Coordinates of C-alpha atoms and ligand atoms in Angstrom, one line a residue:
X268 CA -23.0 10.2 9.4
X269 CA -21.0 6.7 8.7
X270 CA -19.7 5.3 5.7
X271 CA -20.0 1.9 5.2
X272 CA -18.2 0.0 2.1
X273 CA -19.0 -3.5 1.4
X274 CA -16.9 -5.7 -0.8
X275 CA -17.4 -7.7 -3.7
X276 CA -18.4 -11.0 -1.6
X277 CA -20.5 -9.1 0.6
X278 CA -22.8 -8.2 -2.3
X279 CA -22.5 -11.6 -4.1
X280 CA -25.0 -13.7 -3.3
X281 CA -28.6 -13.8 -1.7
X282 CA -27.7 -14.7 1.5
X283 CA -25.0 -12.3 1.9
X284 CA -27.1 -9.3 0.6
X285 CA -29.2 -9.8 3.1
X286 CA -26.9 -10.1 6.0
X287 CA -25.5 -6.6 4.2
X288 CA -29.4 -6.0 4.8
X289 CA -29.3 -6.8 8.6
X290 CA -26.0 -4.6 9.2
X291 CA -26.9 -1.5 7.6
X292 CA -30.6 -1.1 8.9
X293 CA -30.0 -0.1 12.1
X294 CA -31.8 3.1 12.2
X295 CA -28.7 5.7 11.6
X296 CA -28.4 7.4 8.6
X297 CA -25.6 6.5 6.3
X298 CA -24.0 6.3 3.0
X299 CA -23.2 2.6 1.5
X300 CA -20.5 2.1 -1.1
X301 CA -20.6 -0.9 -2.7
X302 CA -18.7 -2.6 -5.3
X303 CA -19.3 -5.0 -8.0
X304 CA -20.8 -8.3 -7.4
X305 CA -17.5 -10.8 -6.5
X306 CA -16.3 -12.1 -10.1
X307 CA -17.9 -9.5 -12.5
X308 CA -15.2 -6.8 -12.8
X309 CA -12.9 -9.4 -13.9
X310 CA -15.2 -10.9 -16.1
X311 CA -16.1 -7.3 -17.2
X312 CA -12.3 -7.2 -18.2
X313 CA -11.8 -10.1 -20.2
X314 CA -15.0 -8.9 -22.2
X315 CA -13.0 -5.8 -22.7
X316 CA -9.6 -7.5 -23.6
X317 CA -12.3 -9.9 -26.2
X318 CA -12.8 -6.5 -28.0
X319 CA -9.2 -5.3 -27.7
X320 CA -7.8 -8.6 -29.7
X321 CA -11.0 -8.7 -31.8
X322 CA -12.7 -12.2 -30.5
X323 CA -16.0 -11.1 -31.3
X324 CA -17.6 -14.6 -30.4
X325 CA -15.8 -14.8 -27.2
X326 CA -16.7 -11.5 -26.3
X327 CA -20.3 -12.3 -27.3
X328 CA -20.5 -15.6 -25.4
X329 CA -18.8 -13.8 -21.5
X330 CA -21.6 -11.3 -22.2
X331 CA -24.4 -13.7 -22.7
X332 CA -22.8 -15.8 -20.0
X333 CA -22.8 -12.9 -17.2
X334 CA -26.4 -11.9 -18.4
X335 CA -27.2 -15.2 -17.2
X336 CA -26.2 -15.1 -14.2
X337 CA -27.5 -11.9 -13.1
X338 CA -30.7 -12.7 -14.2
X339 CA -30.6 -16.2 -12.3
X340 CA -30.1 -13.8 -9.0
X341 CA -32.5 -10.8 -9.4
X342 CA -34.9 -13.9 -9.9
X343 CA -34.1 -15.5 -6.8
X344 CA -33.6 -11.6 -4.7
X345 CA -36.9 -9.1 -6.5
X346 CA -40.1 -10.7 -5.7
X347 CA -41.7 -7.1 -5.8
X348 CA -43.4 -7.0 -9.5
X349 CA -42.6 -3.2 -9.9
X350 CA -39.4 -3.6 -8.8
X351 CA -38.5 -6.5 -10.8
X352 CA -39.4 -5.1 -13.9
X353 CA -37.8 -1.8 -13.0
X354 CA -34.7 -4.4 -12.5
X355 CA -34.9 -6.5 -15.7
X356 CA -34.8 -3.3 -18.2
X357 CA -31.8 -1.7 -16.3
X358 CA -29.9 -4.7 -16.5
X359 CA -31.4 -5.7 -20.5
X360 CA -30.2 -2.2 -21.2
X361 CA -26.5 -2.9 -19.9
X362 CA -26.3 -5.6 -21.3
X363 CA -27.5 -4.8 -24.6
X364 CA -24.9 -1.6 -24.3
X365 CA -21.8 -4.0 -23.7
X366 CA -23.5 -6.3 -26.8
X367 CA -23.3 -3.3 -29.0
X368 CA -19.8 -2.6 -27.7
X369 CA -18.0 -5.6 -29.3
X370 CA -18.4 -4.0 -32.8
X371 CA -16.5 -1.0 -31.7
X372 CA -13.5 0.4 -31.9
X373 CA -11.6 -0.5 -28.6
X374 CA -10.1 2.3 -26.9
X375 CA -9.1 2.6 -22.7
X376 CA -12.3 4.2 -22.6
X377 CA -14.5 2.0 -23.9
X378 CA -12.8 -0.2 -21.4
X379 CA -13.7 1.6 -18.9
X380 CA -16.8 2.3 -19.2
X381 CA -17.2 -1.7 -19.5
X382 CA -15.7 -2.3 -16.6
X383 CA -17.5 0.5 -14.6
X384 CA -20.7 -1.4 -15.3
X385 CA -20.4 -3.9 -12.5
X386 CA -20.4 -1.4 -10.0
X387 CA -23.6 0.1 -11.7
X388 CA -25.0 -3.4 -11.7
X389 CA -24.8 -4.3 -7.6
X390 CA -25.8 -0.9 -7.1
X391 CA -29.1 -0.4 -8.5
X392 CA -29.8 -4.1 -7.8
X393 CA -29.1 -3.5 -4.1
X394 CA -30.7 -0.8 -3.7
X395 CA -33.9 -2.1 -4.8
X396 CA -33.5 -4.9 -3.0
X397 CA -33.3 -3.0 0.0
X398 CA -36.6 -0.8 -1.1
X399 CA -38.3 -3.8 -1.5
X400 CA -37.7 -4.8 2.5
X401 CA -39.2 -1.8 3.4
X402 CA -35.5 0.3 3.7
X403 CA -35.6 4.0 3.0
X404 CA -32.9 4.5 0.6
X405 CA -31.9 6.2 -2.1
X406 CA -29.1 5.6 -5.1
X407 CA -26.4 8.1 -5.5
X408 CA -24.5 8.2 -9.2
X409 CA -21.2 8.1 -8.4
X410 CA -20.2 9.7 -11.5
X411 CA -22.5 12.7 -10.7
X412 CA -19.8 14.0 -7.8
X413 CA -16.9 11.3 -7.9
X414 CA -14.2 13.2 -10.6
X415 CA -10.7 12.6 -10.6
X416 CA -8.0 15.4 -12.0
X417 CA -5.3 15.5 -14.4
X418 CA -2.7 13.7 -12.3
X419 CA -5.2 11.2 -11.2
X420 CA -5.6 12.3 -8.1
X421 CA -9.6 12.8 -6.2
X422 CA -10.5 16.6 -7.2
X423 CA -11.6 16.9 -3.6
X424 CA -13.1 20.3 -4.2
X425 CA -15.4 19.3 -6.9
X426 CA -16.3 15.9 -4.9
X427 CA -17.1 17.5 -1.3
X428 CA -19.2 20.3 -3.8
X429 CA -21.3 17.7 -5.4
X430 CA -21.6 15.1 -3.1
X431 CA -22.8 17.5 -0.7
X432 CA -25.2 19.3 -2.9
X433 CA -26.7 15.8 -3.8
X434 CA -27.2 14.6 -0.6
X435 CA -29.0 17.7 0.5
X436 CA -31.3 17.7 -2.4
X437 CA -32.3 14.4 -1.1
X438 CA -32.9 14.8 3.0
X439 CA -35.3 12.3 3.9
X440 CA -33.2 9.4 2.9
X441 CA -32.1 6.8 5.5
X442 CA -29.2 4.7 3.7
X443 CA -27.9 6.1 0.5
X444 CA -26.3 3.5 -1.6
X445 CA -23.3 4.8 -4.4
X446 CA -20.9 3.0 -6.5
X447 CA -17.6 2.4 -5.1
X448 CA -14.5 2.2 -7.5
X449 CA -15.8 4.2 -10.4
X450 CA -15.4 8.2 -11.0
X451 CA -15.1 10.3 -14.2
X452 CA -11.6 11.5 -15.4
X453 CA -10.6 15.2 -15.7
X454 CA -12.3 15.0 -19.6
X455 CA -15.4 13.6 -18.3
X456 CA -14.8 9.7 -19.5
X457 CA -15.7 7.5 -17.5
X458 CA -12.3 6.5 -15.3
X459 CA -11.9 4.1 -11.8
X460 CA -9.6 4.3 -9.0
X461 CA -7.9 1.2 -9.8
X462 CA -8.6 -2.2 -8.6
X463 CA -9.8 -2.6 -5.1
X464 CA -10.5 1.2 -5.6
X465 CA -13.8 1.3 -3.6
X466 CA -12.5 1.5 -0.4
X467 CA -10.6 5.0 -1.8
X468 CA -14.0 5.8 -2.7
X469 CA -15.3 5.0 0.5
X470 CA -12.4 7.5 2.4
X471 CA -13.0 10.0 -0.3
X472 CA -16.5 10.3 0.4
X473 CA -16.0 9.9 4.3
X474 CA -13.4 12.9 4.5
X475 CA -16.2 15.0 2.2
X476 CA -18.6 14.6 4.9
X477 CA -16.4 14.7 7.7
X478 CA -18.1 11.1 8.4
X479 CA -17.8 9.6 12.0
X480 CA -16.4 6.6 10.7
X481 CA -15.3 4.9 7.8
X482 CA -16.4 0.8 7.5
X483 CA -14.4 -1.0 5.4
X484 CA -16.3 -5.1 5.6
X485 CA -15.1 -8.2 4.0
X486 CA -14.7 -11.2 4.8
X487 CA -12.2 -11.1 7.1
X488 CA -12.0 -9.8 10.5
X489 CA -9.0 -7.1 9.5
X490 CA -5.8 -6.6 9.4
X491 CA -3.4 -9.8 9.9
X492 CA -0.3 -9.7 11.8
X493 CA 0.9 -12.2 8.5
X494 CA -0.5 -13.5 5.2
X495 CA -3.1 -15.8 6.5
X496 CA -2.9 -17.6 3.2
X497 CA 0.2 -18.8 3.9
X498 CA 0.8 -18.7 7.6
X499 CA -1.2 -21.2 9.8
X500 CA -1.6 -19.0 12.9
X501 CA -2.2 -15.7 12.2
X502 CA -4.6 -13.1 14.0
X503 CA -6.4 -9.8 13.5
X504 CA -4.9 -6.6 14.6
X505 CA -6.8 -4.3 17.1
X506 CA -5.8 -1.1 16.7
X507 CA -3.2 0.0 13.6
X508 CA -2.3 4.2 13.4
X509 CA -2.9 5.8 9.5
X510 CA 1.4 5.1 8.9
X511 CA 1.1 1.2 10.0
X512 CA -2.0 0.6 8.0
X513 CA -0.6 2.8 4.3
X514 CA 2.3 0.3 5.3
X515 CA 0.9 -2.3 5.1
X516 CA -1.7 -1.6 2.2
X517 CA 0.8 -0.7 -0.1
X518 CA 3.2 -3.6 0.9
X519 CA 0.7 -6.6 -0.1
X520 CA -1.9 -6.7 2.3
X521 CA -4.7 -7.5 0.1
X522 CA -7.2 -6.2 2.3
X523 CA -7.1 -2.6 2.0
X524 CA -6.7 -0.1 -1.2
X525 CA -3.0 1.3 -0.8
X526 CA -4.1 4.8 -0.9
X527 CA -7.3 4.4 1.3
X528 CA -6.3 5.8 4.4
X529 CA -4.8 9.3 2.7
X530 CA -7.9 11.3 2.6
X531 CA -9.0 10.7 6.4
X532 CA -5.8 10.6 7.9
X533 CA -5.3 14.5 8.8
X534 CA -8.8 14.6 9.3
X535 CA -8.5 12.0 12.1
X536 CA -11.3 9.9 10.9
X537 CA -11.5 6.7 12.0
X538 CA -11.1 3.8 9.8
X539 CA -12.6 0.7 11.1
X540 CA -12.5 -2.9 8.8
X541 CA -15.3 -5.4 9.9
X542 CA -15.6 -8.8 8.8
X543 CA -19.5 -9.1 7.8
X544 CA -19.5 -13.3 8.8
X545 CA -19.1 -11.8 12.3
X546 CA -20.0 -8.5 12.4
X547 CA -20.0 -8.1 16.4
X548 CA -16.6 -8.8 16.2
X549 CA -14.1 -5.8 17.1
X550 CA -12.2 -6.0 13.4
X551 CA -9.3 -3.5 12.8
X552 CA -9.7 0.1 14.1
X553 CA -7.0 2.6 12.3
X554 CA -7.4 5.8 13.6
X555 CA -4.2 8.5 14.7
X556 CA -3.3 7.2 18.2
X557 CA -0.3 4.4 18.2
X558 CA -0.9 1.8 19.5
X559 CA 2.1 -1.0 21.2
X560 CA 5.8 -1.5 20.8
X561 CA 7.9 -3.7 19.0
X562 CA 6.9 -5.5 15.1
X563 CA 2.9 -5.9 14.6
X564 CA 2.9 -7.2 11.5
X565 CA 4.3 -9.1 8.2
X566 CA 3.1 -8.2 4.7
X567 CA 4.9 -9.6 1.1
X568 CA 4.0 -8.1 -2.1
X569 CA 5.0 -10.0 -5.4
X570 CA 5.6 -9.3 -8.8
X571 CA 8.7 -6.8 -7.9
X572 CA 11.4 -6.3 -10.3
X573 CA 15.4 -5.4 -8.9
X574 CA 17.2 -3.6 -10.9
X575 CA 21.1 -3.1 -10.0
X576 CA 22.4 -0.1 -11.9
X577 CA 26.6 -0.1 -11.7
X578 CA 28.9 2.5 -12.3
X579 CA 32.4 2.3 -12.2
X580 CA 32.9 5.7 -12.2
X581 CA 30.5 6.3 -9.2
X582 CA 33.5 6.4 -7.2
X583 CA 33.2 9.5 -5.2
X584 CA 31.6 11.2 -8.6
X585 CA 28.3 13.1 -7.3
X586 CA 25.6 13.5 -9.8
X587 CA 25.0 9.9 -10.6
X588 CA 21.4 9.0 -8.7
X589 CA 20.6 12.3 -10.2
X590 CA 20.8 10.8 -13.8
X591 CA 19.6 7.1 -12.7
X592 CA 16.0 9.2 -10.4
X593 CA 16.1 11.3 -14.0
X594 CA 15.5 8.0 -16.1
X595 CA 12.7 6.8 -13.5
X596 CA 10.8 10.3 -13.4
X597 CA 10.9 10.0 -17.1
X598 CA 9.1 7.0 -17.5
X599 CA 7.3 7.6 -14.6
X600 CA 7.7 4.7 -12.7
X601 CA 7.7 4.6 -9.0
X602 CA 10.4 3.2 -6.9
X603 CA 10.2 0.8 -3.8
X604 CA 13.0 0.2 -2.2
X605 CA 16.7 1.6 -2.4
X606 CA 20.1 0.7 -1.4
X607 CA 23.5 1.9 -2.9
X608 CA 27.5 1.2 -2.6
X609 CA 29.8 3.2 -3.3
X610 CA 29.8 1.9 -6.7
X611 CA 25.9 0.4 -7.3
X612 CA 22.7 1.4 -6.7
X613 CA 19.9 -1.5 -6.3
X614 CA 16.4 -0.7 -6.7
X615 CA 13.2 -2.1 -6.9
X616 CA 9.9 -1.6 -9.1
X617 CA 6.5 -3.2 -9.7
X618 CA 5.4 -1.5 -12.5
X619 CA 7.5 -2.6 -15.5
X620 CA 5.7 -1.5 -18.2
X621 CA 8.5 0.7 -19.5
X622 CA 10.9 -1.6 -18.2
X623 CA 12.8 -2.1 -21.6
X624 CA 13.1 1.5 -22.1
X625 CA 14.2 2.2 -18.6
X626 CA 17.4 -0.1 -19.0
X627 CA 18.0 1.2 -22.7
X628 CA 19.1 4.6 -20.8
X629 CA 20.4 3.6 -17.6
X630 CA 22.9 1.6 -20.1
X631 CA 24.4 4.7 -21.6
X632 CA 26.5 4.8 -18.9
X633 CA 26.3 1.9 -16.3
X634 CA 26.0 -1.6 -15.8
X635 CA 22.6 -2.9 -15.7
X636 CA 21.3 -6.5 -13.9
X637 CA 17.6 -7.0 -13.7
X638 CA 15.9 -9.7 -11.8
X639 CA 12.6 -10.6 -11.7
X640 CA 10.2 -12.9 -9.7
X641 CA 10.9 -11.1 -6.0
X642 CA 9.1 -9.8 -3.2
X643 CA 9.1 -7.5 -0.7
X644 CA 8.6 -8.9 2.8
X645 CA 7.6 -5.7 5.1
X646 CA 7.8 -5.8 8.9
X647 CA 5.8 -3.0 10.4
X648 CA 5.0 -2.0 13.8
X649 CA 5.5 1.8 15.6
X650 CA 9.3 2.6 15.9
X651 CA 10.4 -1.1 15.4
X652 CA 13.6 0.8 14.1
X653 CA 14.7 1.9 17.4
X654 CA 12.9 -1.0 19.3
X655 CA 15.1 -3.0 21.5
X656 CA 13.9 -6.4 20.1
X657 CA 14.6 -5.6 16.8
X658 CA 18.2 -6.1 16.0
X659 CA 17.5 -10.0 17.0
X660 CA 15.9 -9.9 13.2
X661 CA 19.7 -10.0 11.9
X662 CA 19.4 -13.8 13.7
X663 CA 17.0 -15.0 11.9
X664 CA 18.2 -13.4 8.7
X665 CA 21.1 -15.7 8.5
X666 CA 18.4 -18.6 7.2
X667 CA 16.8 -15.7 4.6
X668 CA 18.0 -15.6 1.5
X669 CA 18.0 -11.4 1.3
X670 CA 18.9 -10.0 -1.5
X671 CA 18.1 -6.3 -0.2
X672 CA 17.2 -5.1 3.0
X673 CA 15.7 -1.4 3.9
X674 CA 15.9 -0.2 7.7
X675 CA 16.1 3.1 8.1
X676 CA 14.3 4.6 5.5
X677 CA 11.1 5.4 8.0
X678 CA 10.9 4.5 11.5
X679 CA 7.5 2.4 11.1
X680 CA 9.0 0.1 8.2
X681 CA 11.7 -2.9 7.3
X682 CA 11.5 -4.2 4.0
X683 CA 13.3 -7.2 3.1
X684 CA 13.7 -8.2 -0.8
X685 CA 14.1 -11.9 -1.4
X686 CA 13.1 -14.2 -4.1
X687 CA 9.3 -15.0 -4.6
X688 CA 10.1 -18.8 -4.7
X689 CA 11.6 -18.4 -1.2
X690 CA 8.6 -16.4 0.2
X691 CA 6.3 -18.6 2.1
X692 CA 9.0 -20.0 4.1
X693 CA 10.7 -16.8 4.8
X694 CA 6.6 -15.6 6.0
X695 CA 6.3 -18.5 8.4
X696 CA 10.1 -18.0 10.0
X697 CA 9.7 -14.6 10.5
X698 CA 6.1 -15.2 12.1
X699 CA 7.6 -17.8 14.5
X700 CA 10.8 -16.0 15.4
X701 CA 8.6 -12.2 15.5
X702 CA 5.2 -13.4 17.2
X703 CA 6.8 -16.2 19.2
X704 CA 4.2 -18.7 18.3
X705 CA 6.6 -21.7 18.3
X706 CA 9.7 -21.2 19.6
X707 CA 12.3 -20.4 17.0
Ligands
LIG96 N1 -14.9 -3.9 -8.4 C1 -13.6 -3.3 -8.4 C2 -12.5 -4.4 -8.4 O1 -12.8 -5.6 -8.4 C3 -13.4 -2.4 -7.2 C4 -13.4 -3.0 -5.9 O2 -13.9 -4.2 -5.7 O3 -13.1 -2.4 -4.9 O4 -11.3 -4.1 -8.4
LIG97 MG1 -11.1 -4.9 -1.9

């Protein structure tokens, strides 16, 4: 069986539902994830953040306003009369939850099961759509198998249980549609796996079938070797191993969920992203084999935070990134990159939510700097740490404004850390020095 996730854009309009249509009905069986239609989990949000500061009429006048608009497209996509009215009270009935919302009290749940209702939404939508063109399919509720545990973590036991059980209670289906993005917490409230969490969901469900193949589409055709938006000529990747695409996911490349690849990596199945404009097109296939030599591509990922912890009696004291990792652990915030003197220690994070807190401690007993507004510019490409072509980098560096540079740390990975302002420029010298598109 295949998994095939389609994005936000590939669900959010009439002509791209049924392009969606024309990919998936090929005779095979399969499972289809989908996520919300393009725009609504944000707009779902800022409903939910209406209610959190109490703007009542706001919220009232987003909700009315999405309402709207889903009722302008089921118009123009359910001709079917049965269907159609099967369509109008499932949406009138979401709609009149998330009207009865605003008057209570707001809580992260309550947020969440706002939020969850997009996915819920394109799903039932879609899937009579589909049943209406003559497709044999059949809706899967995500929250009936997808469960995540304490730690926030898939509880892969419980998932591969249920999902299987489902699915075999329902045989004769041709194309089962689910929600991407949304699962229930360890409690049973309704929870998600983060933005751009249905392609997780896609891999979850993938390894709990032992699918042939997981397809991620969008609207691109995969993998970059830089930040299109920023670099003129950029191109799509082939052929990335499980390491070079987490890599990249994590470090900024927009297209993929960081943690998608984890649950079909030891299981060796594939991962393949498809752009559904073209979907003859070859796209990005991640599977275990490594592929080429030498740096494939260039990722940047904003909104990182340095933080330069200094101790002057780090000298040849041991102990001391005990007590700084303590602090971190703590407040459970994650670390990116890491250098140290003898006398410093620079890190980076993203998440800065206990930021204030963080320094507070780490000022007991050292000096503490903390810059804001930089990125992290990651080359990646197998063994570019040993590859002969890499030390020209240091070249090109000399025009970089670095503040912090990783090499070392894994064999697949540089990172640089420079200032956001600076980024763009830094992405286009490295592409033309790396790729050799103009000569540098
Ligand atoms: N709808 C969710 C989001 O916008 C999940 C996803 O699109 O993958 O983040
Ligand atoms: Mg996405």
């Amino acid at each position: 069986m295949l998994v095939l996730k389609f994005g936000g854009t590939s669900v959010g309009s009439i002509e791209s539902m049924t392009n969606v249509k024309n990919i998936i009905n090929d005779g095979q069986r399969k499972v289809v994830v989908l996520s919300a239609m393009s725009g609504t989990t944000n707009a779902l949000l800022t409903i939910a953040d209406c209610i959190k500061f109490k703007e009542i009429e706001n919220a009232l006048e987003q909700i009315s306003e999405l309402h709207q608009n889903y009722k302008l497209t089921v118009s123009q996509l359910i001709h079917h009369n049965e269907l159609r009215s099967e369509v109008d009270t499932y949406i009138n009935s979401i709609f009149d939850m998330l009207k009865a919302s605003v008057n209570v009290n707001y809580t992260t749940f309550l947020s969440n099961k706002i939020v969850a209702q997009g996915e819920l939404l394109s799903t039932f939508i879609f899937s009579r759509f589909l049943k209406q063109e003559g497709l044999n399919v059949c809706l899967l509720p995500a929250l009936e198998f997808m469960r995540i545990d304490k730690f926030n973590e898939p509880d892969n036991f419980y998932i591969r249980q249920n999902f299987n059980r489902i699915i075999n209670e329902l045989p004769n289906a041709d194309i089962y549609i689910t929600q991407g993005f949304i699962c229930l917490d360890a409690d049973g409230h309704i929870a998600n796996l983060q933005r751009g969490g249905s392609d997780y969901t896609a891999t979850i469900i993938g390894a709990a079938l032992h699918a042939e193949e997981v397809q991620i589409w969008t609207d691109i055709d995969g993998f970059h070797n830089n930040d299109p938006r920023f670099v003129p000529e950029t191109h799509a990747i082939s052929n990335l191993c499980f390491d070079e695409a987490a890599e990249l996911a994590y470090f900024g490349a927009k297209i993929l969920h960081p943690q998608t690849v984890i649950p079909v990596r030891d299981l060796d199945i594939p991962v393949r992203l498809k752009n559904t404009n073209s979907p003859s097109d070859h796209g990005t296939l991640i599977t275990n084999q490594v592929h080429g030599e030498g740096i494939k591509a260039i990722a940047a990922k904003d909104g990182i935070t340095a933080i330069k912890i200094k101790s002057a009696r780090m000298l040849l004291a041991h102990g001391f990134l005990k007590k700084v990792f303590e602090i971190f652990e703590k407040y459970e915030t994650s670390i990116d990159m890491i250098t140290t003197s003898e006398i410093a220690i620079s890190l980076t994070i993203d998440d800065t939510k206990n930021l204030n807190e963080i320094v507070a401690e780490l000022e007991k007993f050292a000096l503490v700097e903390v810059d804001s507004f930089r990125t992290i510019v990651c080359l990646v490409g197998n063994h570019i740490v040993y590859h002969p072509d890499t030390p020209k980098l240091f070249q090109i560096l000399q025009d970089v404004n670095v503040r912090m540079i990783s090499y070392g740390g894994s064999s697949n990975n540089i990172s640089l850390l420079i200032n956001t302002g600076d980024k763009i420029e830094t992405l286009r010298k490295l592409n033309r020095y790396v790729f050799d598109l103009v000569p540098a």
